[in-house]
């Protein structure tokens, strides 16, 4: 049950696009289309942004999109806004019927 | 609207026990799987355990197997986490969360309750 691998930090200027990667194994990310992404603002509970690799819950901006190739999933945020500055976590279902999170990525909007 | 309210956190000595509760409202509790997820101070999210909607299946992360027990009372719309043999490294904010879909991915989270294990 090793954590999924995410970059510790990414940054971008307002209006730009950024992508956060999330690498696992065939036992988790690569084995299912069950990857979700969460946004966590300081001192707050996480918020679901993407589920089932690329689906957005109602109310989440279409600036957020997800994809997957092999053992790596990605979250792309387009048209960066200052309010997007937060920590982002990926999460995958596993062959053990458990969930596993990534280590988290701090997004800085310059 | 979906509400999840955790309680039961506090300061406890290593080796002792603590039980967390999570009161659910705004949805049909007995129809959903439920999770516990924790976050150590300044660290990332760590999935802890899940229990299916009917309580018949439970899964745990390796580090808590044999020490923690997840349970639920559907008549009281309440989720529990019994934590025994607590260790310093169990110190974290514990979140209760609702699972949905074939993979039980988390769609709603509580605000969390802080557990501090310290002598």
PDB file of C-alpha atoms in Angstrom, chain A residues 1 33-36 38 40 43-48 50-52 89 91-93 96-104, chain B residues 35 37 39 43-47 50 52 59-63 65 95 100 102-112:
ATOM      1  CA  UNK A   1       0.000   0.000   0.000  1.00  0.00           C
ATOM      2  CA  UNK A  33     -10.542   3.799 -14.240  1.00  0.00           C
ATOM      3  CA  UNK A  34     -11.070   4.751 -10.603  1.00  0.00           C
ATOM      4  CA  UNK A  35      -8.860   7.767  -9.961  1.00  0.00           C
ATOM      5  CA  UNK A  36     -10.171  10.794  -8.098  1.00  0.00           C
ATOM      6  CA  UNK A  38      -9.172  16.401  -4.276  1.00  0.00           C
ATOM      7  CA  UNK A  40      -7.584  21.017  -0.002  1.00  0.00           C
ATOM      8  CA  UNK A  43      -7.329  24.355   7.403  1.00  0.00           C
ATOM      9  CA  UNK A  44     -10.210  22.899   5.402  1.00  0.00           C
ATOM     10  CA  UNK A  45     -11.492  19.460   4.536  1.00  0.00           C
ATOM     11  CA  UNK A  46     -10.678  18.143   1.054  1.00  0.00           C
ATOM     12  CA  UNK A  47     -13.124  18.727  -1.806  1.00  0.00           C
ATOM     13  CA  UNK A  48     -13.781  16.281  -4.649  1.00  0.00           C
ATOM     14  CA  UNK A  50     -12.575  14.782 -10.362  1.00  0.00           C
ATOM     15  CA  UNK A  51     -13.759  11.165 -10.087  1.00  0.00           C
ATOM     16  CA  UNK A  52     -13.487   8.101 -12.304  1.00  0.00           C
ATOM     17  CA  UNK A  89      -4.279  14.933  -3.901  1.00  0.00           C
ATOM     18  CA  UNK A  91      -6.553   8.861  -4.990  1.00  0.00           C
ATOM     19  CA  UNK A  92      -6.974   5.443  -6.568  1.00  0.00           C
ATOM     20  CA  UNK A  93      -8.919   2.274  -5.918  1.00  0.00           C
ATOM     21  CA  UNK A  96      -7.132  -4.952  -2.315  1.00  0.00           C
ATOM     22  CA  UNK A  97     -10.475  -3.094  -2.326  1.00  0.00           C
ATOM     23  CA  UNK A  98      -8.812  -0.214  -0.513  1.00  0.00           C
ATOM     24  CA  UNK A  99      -8.038   3.373  -1.495  1.00  0.00           C
ATOM     25  CA  UNK A 100      -4.581   4.914  -1.690  1.00  0.00           C
ATOM     26  CA  UNK A 101      -3.726   8.620  -1.839  1.00  0.00           C
ATOM     27  CA  UNK A 102      -0.851  10.422  -3.461  1.00  0.00           C
ATOM     28  CA  UNK A 103       1.553  12.433  -1.341  1.00  0.00           C
ATOM     29  CA  UNK A 104      -0.023  15.703  -2.427  1.00  0.00           C
TER      30      UNK A 104
ATOM     31  CA  UNK B  35     -14.457   5.838   5.209  1.00  0.00           C
ATOM     32  CA  UNK B  37      -9.088   9.160   6.385  1.00  0.00           C
ATOM     33  CA  UNK B  39      -3.909  13.615   8.063  1.00  0.00           C
ATOM     34  CA  UNK B  43       1.390  15.968   6.086  1.00  0.00           C
ATOM     35  CA  UNK B  44      -0.731  14.459   3.340  1.00  0.00           C
ATOM     36  CA  UNK B  45      -3.914  12.437   3.390  1.00  0.00           C
ATOM     37  CA  UNK B  46      -3.775   8.784   4.421  1.00  0.00           C
ATOM     38  CA  UNK B  47      -6.691   6.437   3.847  1.00  0.00           C
ATOM     39  CA  UNK B  50     -13.774   1.613   4.752  1.00  0.00           C
ATOM     40  CA  UNK B  52     -19.628  -1.099   3.164  1.00  0.00           C
ATOM     41  CA  UNK B  59     -10.943  -3.014   4.797  1.00  0.00           C
ATOM     42  CA  UNK B  60      -7.986  -1.358   6.500  1.00  0.00           C
ATOM     43  CA  UNK B  61      -4.623   0.130   5.687  1.00  0.00           C
ATOM     44  CA  UNK B  62      -1.807  -2.152   6.833  1.00  0.00           C
ATOM     45  CA  UNK B  63      -0.544   0.142   9.598  1.00  0.00           C
ATOM     46  CA  UNK B  65      -4.807  -3.696  10.978  1.00  0.00           C
ATOM     47  CA  UNK B  95     -11.899  12.662   8.752  1.00  0.00           C
ATOM     48  CA  UNK B 100     -19.928   6.417  -3.634  1.00  0.00           C
ATOM     49  CA  UNK B 102     -18.238   1.094  -7.699  1.00  0.00           C
ATOM     50  CA  UNK B 103     -14.897   2.086  -6.173  1.00  0.00           C
ATOM     51  CA  UNK B 104     -16.408   3.843  -3.145  1.00  0.00           C
ATOM     52  CA  UNK B 105     -14.535   7.024  -3.995  1.00  0.00           C
ATOM     53  CA  UNK B 106     -15.066   9.809  -1.481  1.00  0.00           C
ATOM     54  CA  UNK B 107     -17.523  12.548  -2.386  1.00  0.00           C
ATOM     55  CA  UNK B 108     -18.183  14.247   0.966  1.00  0.00           C
ATOM     56  CA  UNK B 109     -15.940  14.839   3.971  1.00  0.00           C
ATOM     57  CA  UNK B 110     -16.505  15.893   7.558  1.00  0.00           C
ATOM     58  CA  UNK B 111     -14.470  18.674   9.135  1.00  0.00           C
ATOM     59  CA  UNK B 112     -12.295  16.251  11.091  1.00  0.00           C
TER      60      UNK B 112
END
